[in-house]
mmCIF file with all atom_site columns, C-alpha atoms in Angstrom:
data_model
loop_
_atom_site.group_PDB
_atom_site.id
_atom_site.type_symbol
_atom_site.label_atom_id
_atom_site.label_alt_id
_atom_site.label_comp_id
_atom_site.label_asym_id
_atom_site.label_entity_id
_atom_site.label_seq_id
_atom_site.pdbx_PDB_ins_code
_atom_site.Cartn_x
_atom_site.Cartn_y
_atom_site.Cartn_z
_atom_site.occupancy
_atom_site.B_iso_or_equiv
_atom_site.pdbx_formal_charge
_atom_site.auth_seq_id
_atom_site.auth_comp_id
_atom_site.auth_asym_id
_atom_site.auth_atom_id
_atom_site.pdbx_PDB_model_num
ATOM 1   C CA . UNK G 1 1   ? 29.345  -52.701 14.261  1.00 46.00 ? 600 UNK G CA 1
ATOM 2   C CA . UNK G 1 2   ? 25.863  -54.153 14.576  1.00 51.00 ? 601 UNK G CA 1
ATOM 3   C CA . UNK G 1 3   ? 23.943  -55.007 11.407  1.00 45.00 ? 602 UNK G CA 1
ATOM 4   C CA . UNK G 1 4   ? 20.263  -54.110 11.477  1.00 46.00 ? 603 UNK G CA 1
ATOM 5   C CA . UNK G 1 5   ? 18.341  -55.403 8.474   1.00 49.00 ? 604 UNK G CA 1
ATOM 6   C CA . UNK G 1 6   ? 16.041  -52.953 6.715   1.00 48.00 ? 605 UNK G CA 1
ATOM 7   C CA . UNK G 1 7   ? 12.459  -53.995 5.920   1.00 47.00 ? 606 UNK G CA 1
ATOM 8   C CA . UNK G 1 8   ? 13.434  -54.370 2.236   1.00 44.00 ? 607 UNK G CA 1
ATOM 9   C CA . UNK G 1 9   ? 16.331  -56.658 3.080   1.00 45.00 ? 608 UNK G CA 1
ATOM 10  C CA . UNK G 1 10  ? 14.117  -58.653 5.444   1.00 46.00 ? 609 UNK G CA 1
ATOM 11  C CA . UNK G 1 11  ? 11.490  -59.207 2.731   1.00 45.00 ? 610 UNK G CA 1
ATOM 12  C CA . UNK G 1 12  ? 14.194  -60.133 0.213   1.00 44.00 ? 611 UNK G CA 1
ATOM 13  C CA . UNK G 1 13  ? 15.725  -62.599 2.654   1.00 47.00 ? 612 UNK G CA 1
ATOM 14  C CA . UNK G 1 14  ? 12.299  -64.114 3.382   1.00 45.00 ? 613 UNK G CA 1
ATOM 15  C CA . UNK G 1 15  ? 11.552  -64.484 -0.339  1.00 47.00 ? 614 UNK G CA 1
ATOM 16  C CA . UNK G 1 16  ? 14.901  -66.097 -1.034  1.00 48.00 ? 615 UNK G CA 1
ATOM 17  C CA . UNK G 1 17  ? 14.542  -68.350 2.014   1.00 52.00 ? 616 UNK G CA 1
ATOM 18  C CA . UNK G 1 18  ? 11.169  -69.555 0.749   1.00 50.00 ? 617 UNK G CA 1
ATOM 19  C CA . UNK G 1 19  ? 12.479  -70.003 -2.795  1.00 52.00 ? 618 UNK G CA 1
ATOM 20  C CA . UNK G 1 20  ? 10.335  -67.181 -4.140  1.00 51.00 ? 619 UNK G CA 1
ATOM 21  C CA . UNK G 1 21  ? 11.852  -64.858 -6.710  1.00 49.00 ? 620 UNK G CA 1
ATOM 22  C CA . UNK G 1 22  ? 11.191  -61.244 -5.766  1.00 50.00 ? 621 UNK G CA 1
ATOM 23  C CA . UNK G 1 23  ? 9.213   -59.356 -8.382  1.00 51.00 ? 622 UNK G CA 1
ATOM 24  C CA . UNK G 1 24  ? 9.256   -55.623 -8.892  1.00 49.00 ? 623 UNK G CA 1
ATOM 25  C CA . UNK G 1 25  ? 5.954   -54.111 -7.828  1.00 51.00 ? 624 UNK G CA 1
ATOM 26  C CA . UNK G 1 26  ? 6.336   -51.245 -10.275 1.00 65.00 ? 625 UNK G CA 1
ATOM 27  C CA . UNK G 1 27  ? 5.768   -51.901 -13.981 1.00 79.00 ? 626 UNK G CA 1
ATOM 28  C CA . UNK G 1 28  ? 7.901   -49.971 -16.441 1.00 93.00 ? 627 UNK G CA 1
ATOM 29  C CA . UNK G 1 29  ? 6.067   -46.976 -17.891 1.00 96.00 ? 628 UNK G CA 1
ATOM 30  C CA . UNK G 1 30  ? 6.519   -46.959 -21.667 1.00 97.00 ? 629 UNK G CA 1
ATOM 31  C CA . UNK G 1 31  ? 4.181   -44.134 -22.628 1.00 98.00 ? 630 UNK G CA 1
ATOM 32  C CA . UNK G 1 32  ? 2.880   -41.054 -20.849 1.00 97.00 ? 631 UNK G CA 1
ATOM 33  C CA . UNK G 1 33  ? -0.142  -39.314 -22.373 1.00 97.00 ? 632 UNK G CA 1
ATOM 34  C CA . UNK G 1 34  ? -1.211  -35.829 -21.320 1.00 97.00 ? 633 UNK G CA 1
ATOM 35  C CA . UNK G 1 35  ? -4.717  -34.730 -22.328 1.00 96.00 ? 634 UNK G CA 1
ATOM 36  C CA . UNK G 1 36  ? -6.634  -31.750 -20.927 1.00 93.00 ? 635 UNK G CA 1
ATOM 37  C CA . UNK G 1 37  ? -4.287  -31.559 -17.950 1.00 93.00 ? 636 UNK G CA 1
ATOM 38  C CA . UNK G 1 38  ? -4.701  -35.230 -17.084 1.00 95.00 ? 637 UNK G CA 1
ATOM 39  C CA . UNK G 1 39  ? -1.713  -37.569 -17.223 1.00 96.00 ? 638 UNK G CA 1
ATOM 40  C CA . UNK G 1 40  ? -2.127  -41.260 -18.010 1.00 96.00 ? 639 UNK G CA 1
ATOM 41  C CA . UNK G 1 41  ? 0.748   -43.733 -18.019 1.00 97.00 ? 640 UNK G CA 1
ATOM 42  C CA . UNK G 1 42  ? 0.881   -47.009 -19.924 1.00 97.00 ? 641 UNK G CA 1
ATOM 43  C CA . UNK G 1 43  ? 3.096   -49.996 -19.313 1.00 97.00 ? 642 UNK G CA 1
ATOM 44  C CA . UNK G 1 44  ? 3.326   -52.880 -21.771 1.00 96.00 ? 643 UNK G CA 1
ATOM 45  C CA . UNK G 1 45  ? 0.337   -54.702 -20.252 1.00 96.00 ? 644 UNK G CA 1
ATOM 46  C CA . UNK G 1 46  ? -1.846  -51.577 -20.523 1.00 96.00 ? 645 UNK G CA 1
ATOM 47  C CA . UNK G 1 47  ? -0.858  -51.098 -24.168 1.00 97.00 ? 646 UNK G CA 1
ATOM 48  C CA . UNK G 1 48  ? -1.551  -54.753 -24.951 1.00 96.00 ? 647 UNK G CA 1
ATOM 49  C CA . UNK G 1 49  ? -4.940  -54.477 -23.226 1.00 96.00 ? 648 UNK G CA 1
ATOM 50  C CA . UNK G 1 50  ? -5.930  -51.745 -25.697 1.00 95.00 ? 649 UNK G CA 1
ATOM 51  C CA . UNK G 1 51  ? -5.861  -54.326 -28.474 1.00 94.00 ? 650 UNK G CA 1
ATOM 52  C CA . UNK G 1 52  ? -3.068  -55.254 -30.826 1.00 96.00 ? 651 UNK G CA 1
ATOM 53  C CA . UNK G 1 53  ? -2.675  -55.103 -34.572 1.00 97.00 ? 652 UNK G CA 1
ATOM 54  C CA . UNK G 1 54  ? 0.114   -56.771 -36.511 1.00 98.00 ? 653 UNK G CA 1
ATOM 55  C CA . UNK G 1 55  ? 1.125   -55.918 -40.039 1.00 98.00 ? 654 UNK G CA 1
ATOM 56  C CA . UNK G 1 56  ? 4.111   -56.451 -42.281 1.00 98.00 ? 655 UNK G CA 1
ATOM 57  C CA . UNK G 1 57  ? 5.713   -53.593 -44.153 1.00 98.00 ? 656 UNK G CA 1
ATOM 58  C CA . UNK G 1 58  ? 9.051   -52.343 -45.359 1.00 98.00 ? 657 UNK G CA 1
ATOM 59  C CA . UNK G 1 59  ? 10.527  -49.129 -43.983 1.00 98.00 ? 658 UNK G CA 1
ATOM 60  C CA . UNK G 1 60  ? 13.232  -46.761 -45.159 1.00 97.00 ? 659 UNK G CA 1
ATOM 61  C CA . UNK G 1 61  ? 15.113  -47.435 -41.899 1.00 97.00 ? 660 UNK G CA 1
ATOM 62  C CA . UNK G 1 62  ? 15.232  -51.241 -41.924 1.00 96.00 ? 661 UNK G CA 1
ATOM 63  C CA . UNK G 1 63  ? 16.256  -54.036 -44.301 1.00 96.00 ? 662 UNK G CA 1
ATOM 64  C CA . UNK G 1 64  ? 13.511  -56.159 -45.805 1.00 97.00 ? 663 UNK G CA 1
ATOM 65  C CA . UNK G 1 65  ? 9.932   -56.629 -44.663 1.00 98.00 ? 664 UNK G CA 1
ATOM 66  C CA . UNK G 1 66  ? 9.333   -56.151 -40.943 1.00 98.00 ? 665 UNK G CA 1
ATOM 67  C CA . UNK G 1 67  ? 6.420   -57.424 -38.837 1.00 98.00 ? 666 UNK G CA 1
ATOM 68  C CA . UNK G 1 68  ? 5.197   -54.781 -36.371 1.00 98.00 ? 667 UNK G CA 1
ATOM 69  C CA . UNK G 1 69  ? 2.738   -55.290 -33.520 1.00 98.00 ? 668 UNK G CA 1
ATOM 70  C CA . UNK G 1 70  ? 1.191   -52.496 -31.537 1.00 98.00 ? 669 UNK G CA 1
ATOM 71  C CA . UNK G 1 71  ? -1.795  -50.418 -30.520 1.00 98.00 ? 670 UNK G CA 1
ATOM 72  C CA . UNK G 1 72  ? -3.726  -48.859 -33.395 1.00 98.00 ? 671 UNK G CA 1
ATOM 73  C CA . UNK G 1 73  ? -3.508  -45.086 -33.111 1.00 98.00 ? 672 UNK G CA 1
ATOM 74  C CA . UNK G 1 74  ? -7.293  -45.147 -33.529 1.00 97.00 ? 673 UNK G CA 1
ATOM 75  C CA . UNK G 1 75  ? -7.569  -46.882 -30.129 1.00 97.00 ? 674 UNK G CA 1
ATOM 76  C CA . UNK G 1 76  ? -5.629  -44.171 -28.330 1.00 96.00 ? 675 UNK G CA 1
ATOM 77  C CA . UNK G 1 77  ? -7.567  -41.403 -30.089 1.00 96.00 ? 676 UNK G CA 1
ATOM 78  C CA . UNK G 1 78  ? -10.839 -43.129 -29.181 1.00 96.00 ? 677 UNK G CA 1
ATOM 79  C CA . UNK G 1 79  ? -9.777  -43.567 -25.553 1.00 93.00 ? 678 UNK G CA 1
ATOM 80  C CA . UNK G 1 80  ? -8.992  -39.831 -25.398 1.00 93.00 ? 679 UNK G CA 1
ATOM 81  C CA . UNK G 1 81  ? -12.302 -39.023 -27.113 1.00 94.00 ? 680 UNK G CA 1
ATOM 82  C CA . UNK G 1 82  ? -10.569 -36.902 -29.763 1.00 95.00 ? 681 UNK G CA 1
ATOM 83  C CA . UNK G 1 83  ? -12.193 -35.928 -33.030 1.00 93.00 ? 682 UNK G CA 1
ATOM 84  C CA . UNK G 1 84  ? -9.652  -33.424 -34.293 1.00 94.00 ? 683 UNK G CA 1
ATOM 85  C CA . UNK G 1 85  ? -6.497  -31.625 -33.273 1.00 96.00 ? 684 UNK G CA 1
ATOM 86  C CA . UNK G 1 86  ? -2.902  -32.704 -33.114 1.00 97.00 ? 685 UNK G CA 1
ATOM 87  C CA . UNK G 1 87  ? -0.931  -35.273 -31.168 1.00 98.00 ? 686 UNK G CA 1
ATOM 88  C CA . UNK G 1 88  ? 2.468   -33.982 -30.088 1.00 98.00 ? 687 UNK G CA 1
ATOM 89  C CA . UNK G 1 89  ? 4.555   -37.148 -30.024 1.00 98.00 ? 688 UNK G CA 1
ATOM 90  C CA . UNK G 1 90  ? 7.932   -36.914 -28.294 1.00 98.00 ? 689 UNK G CA 1
ATOM 91  C CA . UNK G 1 91  ? 10.926  -39.223 -28.092 1.00 98.00 ? 690 UNK G CA 1
ATOM 92  C CA . UNK G 1 92  ? 13.251  -39.847 -25.181 1.00 97.00 ? 691 UNK G CA 1
ATOM 93  C CA . UNK G 1 93  ? 15.685  -37.278 -26.637 1.00 97.00 ? 692 UNK G CA 1
ATOM 94  C CA . UNK G 1 94  ? 12.870  -34.637 -26.672 1.00 96.00 ? 693 UNK G CA 1
ATOM 95  C CA . UNK G 1 95  ? 12.498  -34.734 -30.478 1.00 96.00 ? 694 UNK G CA 1
ATOM 96  C CA . UNK G 1 96  ? 8.818   -33.938 -31.120 1.00 98.00 ? 695 UNK G CA 1
ATOM 97  C CA . UNK G 1 97  ? 6.576   -34.363 -34.156 1.00 98.00 ? 696 UNK G CA 1
ATOM 98  C CA . UNK G 1 98  ? 3.009   -33.313 -34.843 1.00 98.00 ? 697 UNK G CA 1
ATOM 99  C CA . UNK G 1 99  ? 0.614   -36.047 -35.900 1.00 98.00 ? 698 UNK G CA 1
ATOM 100 C CA . UNK G 1 100 ? -2.856  -34.900 -36.925 1.00 98.00 ? 699 UNK G CA 1
ATOM 101 C CA . UNK G 1 101 ? -5.655  -36.840 -35.257 1.00 97.00 ? 700 UNK G CA 1
ATOM 102 C CA . UNK G 1 102 ? -6.951  -37.379 -38.815 1.00 97.00 ? 701 UNK G CA 1
ATOM 103 C CA . UNK G 1 103 ? -4.045  -39.833 -39.342 1.00 98.00 ? 702 UNK G CA 1
ATOM 104 C CA . UNK G 1 104 ? -5.731  -42.187 -36.853 1.00 97.00 ? 703 UNK G CA 1
ATOM 105 C CA . UNK G 1 105 ? -7.735  -44.304 -39.286 1.00 97.00 ? 704 UNK G CA 1
ATOM 106 C CA . UNK G 1 106 ? -8.599  -47.988 -39.462 1.00 96.00 ? 705 UNK G CA 1
ATOM 107 C CA . UNK G 1 107 ? -5.701  -49.798 -41.075 1.00 97.00 ? 706 UNK G CA 1
ATOM 108 C CA . UNK G 1 108 ? -3.440  -46.825 -40.344 1.00 98.00 ? 707 UNK G CA 1
ATOM 109 C CA . UNK G 1 109 ? -0.526  -46.227 -37.986 1.00 98.00 ? 708 UNK G CA 1
ATOM 110 C CA . UNK G 1 110 ? 0.170   -48.123 -34.796 1.00 98.00 ? 709 UNK G CA 1
ATOM 111 C CA . UNK G 1 111 ? 2.193   -47.472 -31.681 1.00 98.00 ? 710 UNK G CA 1
ATOM 112 C CA . UNK G 1 112 ? 4.461   -50.463 -32.200 1.00 98.00 ? 711 UNK G CA 1
ATOM 113 C CA . UNK G 1 113 ? 5.995   -52.254 -29.236 1.00 98.00 ? 712 UNK G CA 1
ATOM 114 C CA . UNK G 1 114 ? 7.142   -55.373 -31.103 1.00 98.00 ? 713 UNK G CA 1
ATOM 115 C CA . UNK G 1 115 ? 9.241   -55.711 -34.245 1.00 98.00 ? 714 UNK G CA 1
ATOM 116 C CA . UNK G 1 116 ? 9.384   -59.215 -35.684 1.00 98.00 ? 715 UNK G CA 1
ATOM 117 C CA . UNK G 1 117 ? 7.895   -60.556 -32.451 1.00 97.00 ? 716 UNK G CA 1
ATOM 118 C CA . UNK G 1 118 ? 10.521  -58.963 -30.186 1.00 97.00 ? 717 UNK G CA 1
ATOM 119 C CA . UNK G 1 119 ? 10.450  -55.922 -27.923 1.00 97.00 ? 718 UNK G CA 1
ATOM 120 C CA . UNK G 1 120 ? 12.498  -53.097 -29.367 1.00 96.00 ? 719 UNK G CA 1
ATOM 121 C CA . UNK G 1 121 ? 15.452  -51.764 -27.429 1.00 95.00 ? 720 UNK G CA 1
ATOM 122 C CA . UNK G 1 122 ? 16.277  -48.063 -27.446 1.00 95.00 ? 721 UNK G CA 1
ATOM 123 C CA . UNK G 1 123 ? 19.136  -48.914 -29.803 1.00 94.00 ? 722 UNK G CA 1
ATOM 124 C CA . UNK G 1 124 ? 16.613  -50.531 -32.193 1.00 94.00 ? 723 UNK G CA 1
ATOM 125 C CA . UNK G 1 125 ? 14.156  -47.595 -32.236 1.00 96.00 ? 724 UNK G CA 1
ATOM 126 C CA . UNK G 1 126 ? 12.208  -48.722 -29.186 1.00 96.00 ? 725 UNK G CA 1
ATOM 127 C CA . UNK G 1 127 ? 10.648  -49.209 -26.878 1.00 96.00 ? 726 UNK G CA 1
ATOM 128 C CA . UNK G 1 128 ? 7.832   -47.589 -28.907 1.00 98.00 ? 727 UNK G CA 1
ATOM 129 C CA . UNK G 1 129 ? 7.730   -46.537 -32.545 1.00 98.00 ? 728 UNK G CA 1
ATOM 130 C CA . UNK G 1 130 ? 4.841   -44.988 -34.486 1.00 98.00 ? 729 UNK G CA 1
ATOM 131 C CA . UNK G 1 131 ? 4.758   -47.064 -37.655 1.00 98.00 ? 730 UNK G CA 1
ATOM 132 C CA . UNK G 1 132 ? 2.501   -46.596 -40.650 1.00 98.00 ? 731 UNK G CA 1
ATOM 133 C CA . UNK G 1 133 ? 1.714   -49.519 -42.974 1.00 98.00 ? 732 UNK G CA 1
ATOM 134 C CA . UNK G 1 134 ? 3.921   -47.933 -45.656 1.00 98.00 ? 733 UNK G CA 1
ATOM 135 C CA . UNK G 1 135 ? 3.398   -50.687 -48.219 1.00 98.00 ? 734 UNK G CA 1
ATOM 136 C CA . UNK G 1 136 ? -0.404  -50.571 -48.018 1.00 97.00 ? 735 UNK G CA 1
ATOM 137 C CA . UNK G 1 137 ? -0.882  -47.098 -49.515 1.00 96.00 ? 736 UNK G CA 1
ATOM 138 C CA . UNK G 1 138 ? 1.376   -44.917 -51.682 1.00 96.00 ? 737 UNK G CA 1
ATOM 139 C CA . UNK G 1 139 ? 0.339   -41.900 -49.562 1.00 96.00 ? 738 UNK G CA 1
ATOM 140 C CA . UNK G 1 140 ? 2.171   -43.504 -46.622 1.00 98.00 ? 739 UNK G CA 1
ATOM 141 C CA . UNK G 1 141 ? 5.428   -43.391 -48.600 1.00 97.00 ? 740 UNK G CA 1
ATOM 142 C CA . UNK G 1 142 ? 6.015   -39.645 -48.385 1.00 97.00 ? 741 UNK G CA 1
ATOM 143 C CA . UNK G 1 143 ? 8.474   -37.411 -46.552 1.00 97.00 ? 742 UNK G CA 1
ATOM 144 C CA . UNK G 1 144 ? 5.597   -36.027 -44.487 1.00 97.00 ? 743 UNK G CA 1
ATOM 145 C CA . UNK G 1 145 ? 4.518   -39.462 -43.226 1.00 98.00 ? 744 UNK G CA 1
ATOM 146 C CA . UNK G 1 146 ? 8.114   -40.574 -42.703 1.00 98.00 ? 745 UNK G CA 1
ATOM 147 C CA . UNK G 1 147 ? 8.642   -37.469 -40.545 1.00 97.00 ? 746 UNK G CA 1
ATOM 148 C CA . UNK G 1 148 ? 5.708   -38.534 -38.333 1.00 98.00 ? 747 UNK G CA 1
ATOM 149 C CA . UNK G 1 149 ? 7.139   -42.027 -37.816 1.00 98.00 ? 748 UNK G CA 1
ATOM 150 C CA . UNK G 1 150 ? 8.789   -41.189 -34.526 1.00 98.00 ? 749 UNK G CA 1
ATOM 151 C CA . UNK G 1 151 ? 10.781  -43.855 -32.735 1.00 98.00 ? 750 UNK G CA 1
ATOM 152 C CA . UNK G 1 152 ? 11.933  -44.014 -29.120 1.00 98.00 ? 751 UNK G CA 1
ATOM 153 C CA . UNK G 1 153 ? 8.480   -42.566 -28.394 1.00 98.00 ? 752 UNK G CA 1
ATOM 154 C CA . UNK G 1 154 ? 7.824   -42.038 -24.695 1.00 98.00 ? 753 UNK G CA 1
ATOM 155 C CA . UNK G 1 155 ? 5.108   -39.372 -24.466 1.00 98.00 ? 754 UNK G CA 1
ATOM 156 C CA . UNK G 1 156 ? 2.171   -37.847 -26.288 1.00 98.00 ? 755 UNK G CA 1
ATOM 157 C CA . UNK G 1 157 ? 0.367   -34.593 -25.558 1.00 98.00 ? 756 UNK G CA 1
ATOM 158 C CA . UNK G 1 158 ? -2.851  -33.494 -27.170 1.00 95.00 ? 757 UNK G CA 1
ATOM 159 C CA . UNK G 1 159 ? -3.249  -30.078 -28.731 1.00 87.00 ? 758 UNK G CA 1
ATOM 160 C CA . UNK G 1 160 ? -6.158  -28.381 -30.455 1.00 70.00 ? 759 UNK G CA 1
#
């Protein structure tokens, strides 16, 4: 049997021979947003580039105060040029919630990608979680707001 290296194996061998660690050319998509028939994907770098907000709050799902970092929902709404309507936010298990665009206010919810400075695994409600600053306003401590706090978020669609 004659071994014929594939182009991928040849590149890998060259990288290893030169002491270069091969790097994946494809970044992991964390969020897919569909708006007016257009699909936009976001990896961690793209989300970070939108600007980050960090706040500390308690949640009904965690113990003690938690520090969340993520993209303000206002940034996504602004990027989509939305003034009203609904965001249909879905998790990896297809659970979907409706979040009114009116929830996207300064000092409001974020699309969190860090909890206490660490990326969140699927097991720990990640990789993305819509988190409201529950401790900052009594209105954020309601069943309605808790129901909008979707974790394992992976896609958002806009709806009028």
